[in-house]
Amino acid sequence: MVVLALAGCVRQSTAPAPESPPTSVPGVPAALPRPDHVLVVIFENKSYAQVIGAPEAPYLTSLARAGANFTDAHGETHPSQPNYVRLLSGSTRGVTDDSCPRNLGDAPNLARQLLDAGLSFAGYSEDLPADGFTGCASPDGRYARKHNPWADFASVPAAANRAAGDFPADLATLPTVSFLIPNMCDDMHDCPVSAGDAWAGRTLPGYVDWAAHHNSLLIVTFDEDNGTADNHIPTILVGPMVRPGDTARRINHDTLLRTLEDMYGLPPLGAAAATPPITGIWTTRP
């Protein structure tokens, strides 16, 4: 299965290199680091209480204890697709449902910003039938384009729309920012929390271990909760530049986007301009 191949790739990292401290971005508050790599992983449709501290989610709970655990993080809306579009572009772009295809043209987005700044971006989707695929779903329904927003923007090259099997064994070759999207079972959409937690436990430890010695960051978040008005979701940041512990600051997808943009000196898009980036969790300690 693709996920097992991916887990194997992640775990094939070599012995840790000497630790490198976070650096700052010119013109960006000194409180923000500049990771060499950021990996964003998005799960589906579960509330904070269903995951963090739940017996069905031992790995994600341990990850929350190892990093900054946001106890007041929220999705933007329901259903799924508008949240993904908002996280990538600072706006839902008029998307209010999960209908497909959505063609958002050259609307501004984080992927294009990174590429225009001479940095790099890729989205890795589990069970994507082929690199650059723009269909709405895989034949078996395990991949869904509604969870892959970069496929909606003509300004993002097809080469950035990758299958999870392409996730590199040499983690140093990862893009500056990459997204990893589990399939419809492993993301907890069609399967229970325990299935997604097991996938995370197979797939993410190699990157977490490598990132600790290579100035890199993991962001784990959810698109939305289980349908409540509060839309309270888990969000965890883990890396050598992160001070572990619970943090009660209220954040949402706009906050995450703004933080990524500020880290790399990019202008904030849409609603991200109206929210400050995440501060107070960063440390220069390895």
mmCIF file of C-alpha atoms in Angstrom:
data_model
loop_
_atom_site.group_PDB
_atom_site.id
_atom_site.type_symbol
_atom_site.label_atom_id
_atom_site.label_comp_id
_atom_site.label_asym_id
_atom_site.label_seq_id
_atom_site.Cartn_x
_atom_site.Cartn_y
_atom_site.Cartn_z
ATOM 1 C CA MET A 1 0.000 0.000 0.000
ATOM 2 C CA VAL A 2 1.109 3.547 -0.620
ATOM 3 C CA VAL A 3 0.920 4.456 3.047
ATOM 4 C CA LEU A 4 3.300 1.652 3.986
ATOM 5 C CA ALA A 5 5.712 2.764 1.294
ATOM 6 C CA LEU A 6 5.474 6.288 2.628
ATOM 7 C CA ALA A 7 6.076 5.149 6.175
ATOM 8 C CA GLY A 8 9.090 3.208 4.966
ATOM 9 C CA CYS A 9 10.449 6.248 3.184
ATOM 10 C CA VAL A 10 10.037 8.450 6.220
ATOM 11 C CA ARG A 11 11.783 5.948 8.454
ATOM 12 C CA GLN A 12 14.781 5.577 6.109
ATOM 13 C CA SER A 13 16.345 8.836 7.275
ATOM 14 C CA THR A 14 20.043 8.653 8.024
ATOM 15 C CA ALA A 15 21.797 9.371 11.317
ATOM 16 C CA PRO A 16 21.134 12.885 12.646
ATOM 17 C CA ALA A 17 23.373 15.671 11.438
ATOM 18 C CA PRO A 18 24.562 18.389 13.817
ATOM 19 C CA GLU A 19 21.699 20.512 15.030
ATOM 20 C CA SER A 20 21.152 23.869 13.366
ATOM 21 C CA PRO A 21 19.327 26.645 15.215
ATOM 22 C CA PRO A 22 16.308 28.435 13.766
ATOM 23 C CA THR A 23 17.014 31.613 11.872
ATOM 24 C CA SER A 24 14.979 34.780 11.516
ATOM 25 C CA VAL A 25 13.486 36.368 8.424
ATOM 26 C CA PRO A 26 14.554 39.939 7.596
ATOM 27 C CA GLY A 27 11.630 42.239 8.257
ATOM 28 C CA VAL A 28 9.744 39.586 10.224
ATOM 29 C CA PRO A 29 9.419 39.706 14.031
ATOM 30 C CA ALA A 30 12.416 38.078 15.691
ATOM 31 C CA ALA A 31 10.018 35.863 17.652
ATOM 32 C CA LEU A 32 9.323 33.852 14.472
ATOM 33 C CA PRO A 33 11.739 31.164 13.281
ATOM 34 C CA ARG A 34 12.480 30.301 9.672
ATOM 35 C CA PRO A 35 12.369 26.501 9.412
ATOM 36 C CA ASP A 36 14.311 24.840 6.636
ATOM 37 C CA HIS A 37 11.242 22.682 5.983
ATOM 38 C CA VAL A 38 7.620 22.657 7.148
ATOM 39 C CA LEU A 39 5.368 19.623 6.755
ATOM 40 C CA VAL A 40 1.617 20.217 7.212
ATOM 41 C CA VAL A 41 -0.585 17.149 7.787
ATOM 42 C CA ILE A 42 -4.380 17.547 7.720
ATOM 43 C CA PHE A 43 -6.871 15.121 9.234
ATOM 44 C CA GLU A 44 -10.662 15.208 8.982
ATOM 45 C CA ASN A 45 -13.872 15.827 10.866
ATOM 46 C CA LYS A 46 -12.900 15.176 14.475
ATOM 47 C CA SER A 47 -13.141 17.448 17.484
ATOM 48 C CA TYR A 48 -10.372 18.258 19.922
ATOM 49 C CA ALA A 49 -11.958 16.049 22.589
ATOM 50 C CA GLN A 50 -12.196 13.103 20.200
ATOM 51 C CA VAL A 51 -8.423 13.120 19.651
ATOM 52 C CA ILE A 52 -6.280 14.821 22.268
ATOM 53 C CA GLY A 53 -6.212 12.665 25.382
ATOM 54 C CA ALA A 54 -8.558 10.096 23.838
ATOM 55 C CA PRO A 55 -7.597 6.424 24.264
ATOM 56 C CA GLU A 56 -8.206 5.959 20.519
ATOM 57 C CA ALA A 57 -5.395 8.412 19.714
ATOM 58 C CA PRO A 58 -2.292 7.499 21.724
ATOM 59 C CA TYR A 59 0.189 8.646 19.081
ATOM 60 C CA LEU A 60 -1.392 12.027 18.345
ATOM 61 C CA THR A 61 -1.795 12.606 22.069
ATOM 62 C CA SER A 62 1.908 11.873 22.576
ATOM 63 C CA LEU A 63 2.699 14.277 19.740
ATOM 64 C CA ALA A 64 0.621 16.960 21.451
ATOM 65 C CA ARG A 65 2.680 16.453 24.608
ATOM 66 C CA ALA A 66 5.928 16.689 22.637
ATOM 67 C CA GLY A 67 5.040 19.992 20.973
ATOM 68 C CA ALA A 68 2.824 23.044 21.249
ATOM 69 C CA ASN A 69 -0.732 21.809 21.729
ATOM 70 C CA PHE A 70 -3.308 24.465 20.854
ATOM 71 C CA THR A 71 -6.293 23.926 23.107
ATOM 72 C CA ASP A 72 -8.434 26.583 21.388
ATOM 73 C CA ALA A 73 -7.945 25.944 17.656
ATOM 74 C CA HIS A 74 -10.898 26.154 15.267
ATOM 75 C CA GLY A 75 -11.886 25.374 11.724
ATOM 76 C CA GLU A 76 -13.444 28.108 9.652
ATOM 77 C CA THR A 77 -16.658 26.501 8.471
ATOM 78 C CA HIS A 78 -18.361 23.275 7.365
ATOM 79 C CA PRO A 79 -18.019 21.175 5.240
ATOM 80 C CA SER A 80 -14.445 20.207 4.356
ATOM 81 C CA GLN A 81 -13.513 21.880 1.098
ATOM 82 C CA PRO A 82 -13.834 25.560 2.087
ATOM 83 C CA ASN A 83 -11.459 24.960 5.008
ATOM 84 C CA TYR A 84 -8.730 23.555 2.760
ATOM 85 C CA VAL A 85 -9.079 26.433 0.312
ATOM 86 C CA ARG A 86 -8.992 28.962 3.169
ATOM 87 C CA LEU A 87 -5.848 27.445 4.691
ATOM 88 C CA LEU A 88 -4.042 27.668 1.356
ATOM 89 C CA SER A 89 -5.286 31.068 0.219
ATOM 90 C CA GLY A 90 -6.743 33.111 3.092
ATOM 91 C CA SER A 91 -10.210 32.954 1.556
ATOM 92 C CA THR A 92 -12.797 30.319 0.751
ATOM 93 C CA ARG A 93 -12.937 31.848 -2.774
ATOM 94 C CA GLY A 94 -16.706 31.477 -2.742
ATOM 95 C CA VAL A 95 -16.514 27.735 -2.085
ATOM 96 C CA THR A 96 -19.259 26.695 0.319
ATOM 97 C CA ASP A 97 -19.603 22.950 -0.322
ATOM 98 C CA ASP A 98 -17.665 19.869 -1.410
ATOM 99 C CA SER A 99 -18.656 19.982 -5.078
ATOM 100 C CA CYS A 100 -15.967 19.172 -7.633
ATOM 101 C CA PRO A 101 -14.197 20.345 -9.673
ATOM 102 C CA ARG A 102 -13.467 23.795 -8.362
ATOM 103 C CA ASN A 103 -11.326 25.859 -10.702
ATOM 104 C CA LEU A 104 -9.928 28.864 -8.870
ATOM 105 C CA GLY A 105 -7.618 30.066 -11.620
ATOM 106 C CA ASP A 106 -4.798 32.388 -10.686
ATOM 107 C CA ALA A 107 -6.233 33.452 -7.324
ATOM 108 C CA PRO A 108 -3.408 34.137 -4.838
ATOM 109 C CA ASN A 109 -2.308 31.184 -2.728
ATOM 110 C CA LEU A 110 0.562 30.074 -0.517
ATOM 111 C CA ALA A 111 1.979 27.619 -3.032
ATOM 112 C CA ARG A 112 2.340 30.292 -5.702
ATOM 113 C CA GLN A 113 3.776 32.760 -3.169
ATOM 114 C CA LEU A 114 6.507 30.310 -2.192
ATOM 115 C CA LEU A 115 7.396 29.527 -5.795
ATOM 116 C CA ASP A 116 7.498 33.210 -6.754
ATOM 117 C CA ALA A 117 9.834 33.865 -3.818
ATOM 118 C CA GLY A 118 12.310 31.263 -5.078
ATOM 119 C CA LEU A 119 11.227 28.731 -2.468
ATOM 120 C CA SER A 120 9.474 25.413 -3.072
ATOM 121 C CA PHE A 121 6.124 23.731 -2.456
ATOM 122 C CA ALA A 122 4.511 20.329 -2.984
ATOM 123 C CA GLY A 123 1.329 18.647 -1.869
ATOM 124 C CA TYR A 124 1.475 14.865 -1.365
ATOM 125 C CA SER A 125 -1.904 13.090 -1.418
ATOM 126 C CA GLU A 126 -2.332 9.453 -0.446
ATOM 127 C CA ASP A 127 -3.918 7.355 -3.235
ATOM 128 C CA LEU A 128 -3.707 10.181 -5.799
ATOM 129 C CA PRO A 129 -3.919 8.101 -9.003
ATOM 130 C CA ALA A 130 -1.034 9.909 -10.724
ATOM 131 C CA ASP A 131 1.075 12.998 -10.258
ATOM 132 C CA GLY A 132 -0.790 16.046 -11.553
ATOM 133 C CA PHE A 133 -4.149 14.220 -11.462
ATOM 134 C CA THR A 134 -7.069 16.677 -11.499
ATOM 135 C CA GLY A 135 -9.989 14.265 -11.380
ATOM 136 C CA CYS A 136 -12.432 14.502 -8.509
ATOM 137 C CA ALA A 137 -11.660 11.108 -6.977
ATOM 138 C CA SER A 138 -9.703 7.925 -7.417
ATOM 139 C CA PRO A 139 -11.664 4.937 -8.773
ATOM 140 C CA ASP A 140 -11.818 3.378 -5.305
ATOM 141 C CA GLY A 141 -12.853 6.663 -3.677
ATOM 142 C CA ARG A 142 -9.915 6.702 -1.277
ATOM 143 C CA TYR A 143 -8.578 9.958 -2.774
ATOM 144 C CA ALA A 144 -10.809 13.040 -3.036
ATOM 145 C CA ARG A 145 -9.858 16.303 -4.722
ATOM 146 C CA LYS A 146 -11.965 18.233 -2.210
ATOM 147 C CA HIS A 147 -9.085 17.620 0.234
ATOM 148 C CA ASN A 148 -6.425 18.738 -2.264
ATOM 149 C CA PRO A 149 -6.811 22.512 -2.766
ATOM 150 C CA TRP A 150 -3.649 23.100 -4.824
ATOM 151 C CA ALA A 151 -5.296 21.090 -7.612
ATOM 152 C CA ASP A 152 -7.883 23.892 -7.849
ATOM 153 C CA PHE A 153 -5.432 26.700 -8.647
ATOM 154 C CA ALA A 154 -4.152 27.000 -12.213
ATOM 155 C CA SER A 155 -1.208 29.011 -10.897
ATOM 156 C CA VAL A 156 0.153 25.962 -9.034
ATOM 157 C CA PRO A 157 2.111 23.751 -11.457
ATOM 158 C CA ALA A 158 0.975 20.161 -11.949
ATOM 159 C CA ALA A 159 4.395 19.021 -10.794
ATOM 160 C CA ALA A 160 3.544 20.243 -7.279
ATOM 161 C CA ASN A 161 0.507 17.923 -7.107
ATOM 162 C CA ARG A 162 2.171 14.691 -6.042
ATOM 163 C CA ALA A 163 1.226 11.218 -4.917
ATOM 164 C CA ALA A 164 2.200 10.290 -1.362
ATOM 165 C CA GLY A 165 4.443 7.584 -2.767
ATOM 166 C CA ASP A 166 6.696 10.401 -4.033
ATOM 167 C CA PHE A 167 7.414 11.562 -0.488
ATOM 168 C CA PRO A 168 11.220 11.539 -0.503
ATOM 169 C CA ALA A 169 13.359 9.069 1.405
ATOM 170 C CA ASP A 170 15.963 11.814 1.709
ATOM 171 C CA LEU A 171 14.036 14.280 3.831
ATOM 172 C CA ALA A 172 16.552 17.031 3.095
ATOM 173 C CA THR A 173 15.074 17.135 -0.428
ATOM 174 C CA LEU A 174 11.599 18.046 0.807
ATOM 175 C CA PRO A 175 10.217 21.363 -0.431
ATOM 176 C CA THR A 176 10.313 24.419 1.801
ATOM 177 C CA VAL A 177 6.647 23.807 2.627
ATOM 178 C CA SER A 178 4.840 20.588 1.880
ATOM 179 C CA PHE A 179 1.410 19.229 2.715
ATOM 180 C CA LEU A 180 0.668 15.553 3.310
ATOM 181 C CA ILE A 181 -2.964 14.492 2.937
ATOM 182 C CA PRO A 182 -3.996 10.997 4.107
ATOM 183 C CA ASN A 183 -6.637 9.108 2.188
ATOM 184 C CA MET A 184 -10.310 9.076 3.135
ATOM 185 C CA CYS A 185 -9.785 6.353 5.718
ATOM 186 C CA ASP A 186 -6.419 7.360 7.152
ATOM 187 C CA ASP A 187 -7.586 10.967 7.606
ATOM 188 C CA MET A 188 -10.477 9.761 9.863
ATOM 189 C CA HIS A 189 -13.159 10.883 7.389
ATOM 190 C CA ASP A 190 -14.442 7.391 6.600
ATOM 191 C CA CYS A 191 -12.715 5.518 9.418
ATOM 192 C CA PRO A 192 -12.467 5.963 13.183
ATOM 193 C CA VAL A 193 -9.961 8.040 15.108
ATOM 194 C CA SER A 194 -7.946 4.913 15.834
ATOM 195 C CA ALA A 195 -7.307 4.340 12.116
ATOM 196 C CA GLY A 196 -5.969 7.843 11.586
ATOM 197 C CA ASP A 197 -3.877 7.659 14.727
ATOM 198 C CA ALA A 198 -2.368 4.356 13.595
ATOM 199 C CA TRP A 199 -1.507 5.918 10.217
ATOM 200 C CA ALA A 200 0.131 8.871 11.993
ATOM 201 C CA GLY A 201 2.083 6.508 14.212
ATOM 202 C CA ARG A 202 3.398 4.634 11.170
ATOM 203 C CA THR A 203 4.084 7.664 9.033
ATOM 204 C CA LEU A 204 5.216 10.658 11.081
ATOM 205 C CA PRO A 205 7.843 9.542 13.639
ATOM 206 C CA GLY A 206 10.658 9.452 11.099
ATOM 207 C CA TYR A 207 10.029 13.035 10.061
ATOM 208 C CA VAL A 208 9.625 14.185 13.675
ATOM 209 C CA ASP A 209 12.947 12.600 14.640
ATOM 210 C CA TRP A 210 14.712 14.031 11.603
ATOM 211 C CA ALA A 211 13.178 17.493 12.009
ATOM 212 C CA ALA A 212 14.516 17.722 15.571
ATOM 213 C CA HIS A 213 18.053 17.860 14.166
ATOM 214 C CA HIS A 214 17.393 19.714 10.912
ATOM 215 C CA ASN A 215 15.586 22.946 11.859
ATOM 216 C CA SER A 216 12.270 21.672 10.509
ATOM 217 C CA LEU A 217 8.678 21.867 11.693
ATOM 218 C CA LEU A 218 5.630 19.591 11.698
ATOM 219 C CA ILE A 219 2.113 21.049 11.795
ATOM 220 C CA VAL A 220 -0.753 18.634 12.414
ATOM 221 C CA THR A 221 -4.253 20.055 12.125
ATOM 222 C CA PHE A 222 -7.798 19.163 11.084
ATOM 223 C CA ASP A 223 -10.068 20.726 8.484
ATOM 224 C CA GLU A 224 -13.113 20.865 10.784
ATOM 225 C CA ASP A 225 -14.594 19.146 13.815
ATOM 226 C CA ASN A 226 -17.501 16.707 13.839
ATOM 227 C CA GLY A 227 -20.031 19.297 12.722
ATOM 228 C CA THR A 228 -20.503 21.581 15.718
ATOM 229 C CA ALA A 229 -20.913 25.346 15.615
ATOM 230 C CA ASP A 230 -17.779 25.780 17.743
ATOM 231 C CA ASN A 231 -15.655 23.847 15.208
ATOM 232 C CA HIS A 232 -13.039 23.030 17.865
ATOM 233 C CA ILE A 233 -10.175 21.065 16.290
ATOM 234 C CA PRO A 234 -6.801 19.656 17.342
ATOM 235 C CA THR A 235 -3.725 21.557 16.154
ATOM 236 C CA ILE A 236 -0.171 20.598 17.111
ATOM 237 C CA LEU A 237 3.199 22.111 16.193
ATOM 238 C CA VAL A 238 6.339 20.038 16.779
ATOM 239 C CA GLY A 239 9.946 20.922 16.053
ATOM 240 C CA PRO A 240 13.240 22.024 17.607
ATOM 241 C CA MET A 241 12.091 25.652 17.530
ATOM 242 C CA VAL A 242 8.867 24.874 19.473
ATOM 243 C CA ARG A 243 8.511 25.075 23.243
ATOM 244 C CA PRO A 244 6.337 22.110 24.325
ATOM 245 C CA GLY A 245 3.169 22.642 26.316
ATOM 246 C CA ASP A 246 -0.506 23.518 26.056
ATOM 247 C CA THR A 247 -1.266 26.976 24.732
ATOM 248 C CA ALA A 248 -4.669 28.620 25.088
ATOM 249 C CA ARG A 249 -4.378 31.202 22.332
ATOM 250 C CA ARG A 250 -7.342 30.986 19.979
ATOM 251 C CA ILE A 251 -6.162 30.206 16.452
ATOM 252 C CA ASN A 252 -7.692 29.118 13.162
ATOM 253 C CA HIS A 253 -6.584 28.303 9.627
ATOM 254 C CA ASP A 254 -5.918 31.980 8.927
ATOM 255 C CA THR A 255 -3.474 32.029 11.846
ATOM 256 C CA LEU A 256 -1.570 29.055 10.452
ATOM 257 C CA LEU A 257 -1.407 30.612 6.992
ATOM 258 C CA ARG A 258 -0.217 33.945 8.400
ATOM 259 C CA THR A 259 2.469 32.181 10.431
ATOM 260 C CA LEU A 260 3.805 30.327 7.399
ATOM 261 C CA GLU A 261 3.791 33.494 5.321
ATOM 262 C CA ASP A 262 5.590 35.523 7.982
ATOM 263 C CA MET A 263 8.203 32.818 8.452
ATOM 264 C CA TYR A 264 9.242 33.229 4.818
ATOM 265 C CA GLY A 265 8.680 36.957 4.430
ATOM 266 C CA LEU A 266 5.575 36.604 2.252
ATOM 267 C CA PRO A 267 2.711 39.128 2.265
ATOM 268 C CA PRO A 268 -0.357 37.815 4.081
ATOM 269 C CA LEU A 269 -3.254 36.767 1.884
ATOM 270 C CA GLY A 270 -6.900 37.571 2.457
ATOM 271 C CA ALA A 271 -8.119 37.029 5.990
ATOM 272 C CA ALA A 272 -4.609 36.059 7.112
ATOM 273 C CA ALA A 273 -3.746 39.770 7.017
ATOM 274 C CA ALA A 274 -6.204 40.390 9.850
ATOM 275 C CA THR A 275 -4.724 37.870 12.297
ATOM 276 C CA PRO A 276 -1.283 37.976 13.912
ATOM 277 C CA PRO A 277 1.037 35.003 13.460
ATOM 278 C CA ILE A 278 1.648 32.469 16.191
ATOM 279 C CA THR A 279 4.126 33.788 18.747
ATOM 280 C CA GLY A 280 5.025 32.828 22.281
ATOM 281 C CA ILE A 281 5.800 29.173 21.514
ATOM 282 C CA TRP A 282 9.136 29.623 19.782
ATOM 283 C CA THR A 283 12.544 29.069 21.286
ATOM 284 C CA THR A 284 16.058 29.255 19.881
ATOM 285 C CA ARG A 285 16.965 26.186 21.930
ATOM 286 C CA PRO A 286 17.444 23.022 19.808
#
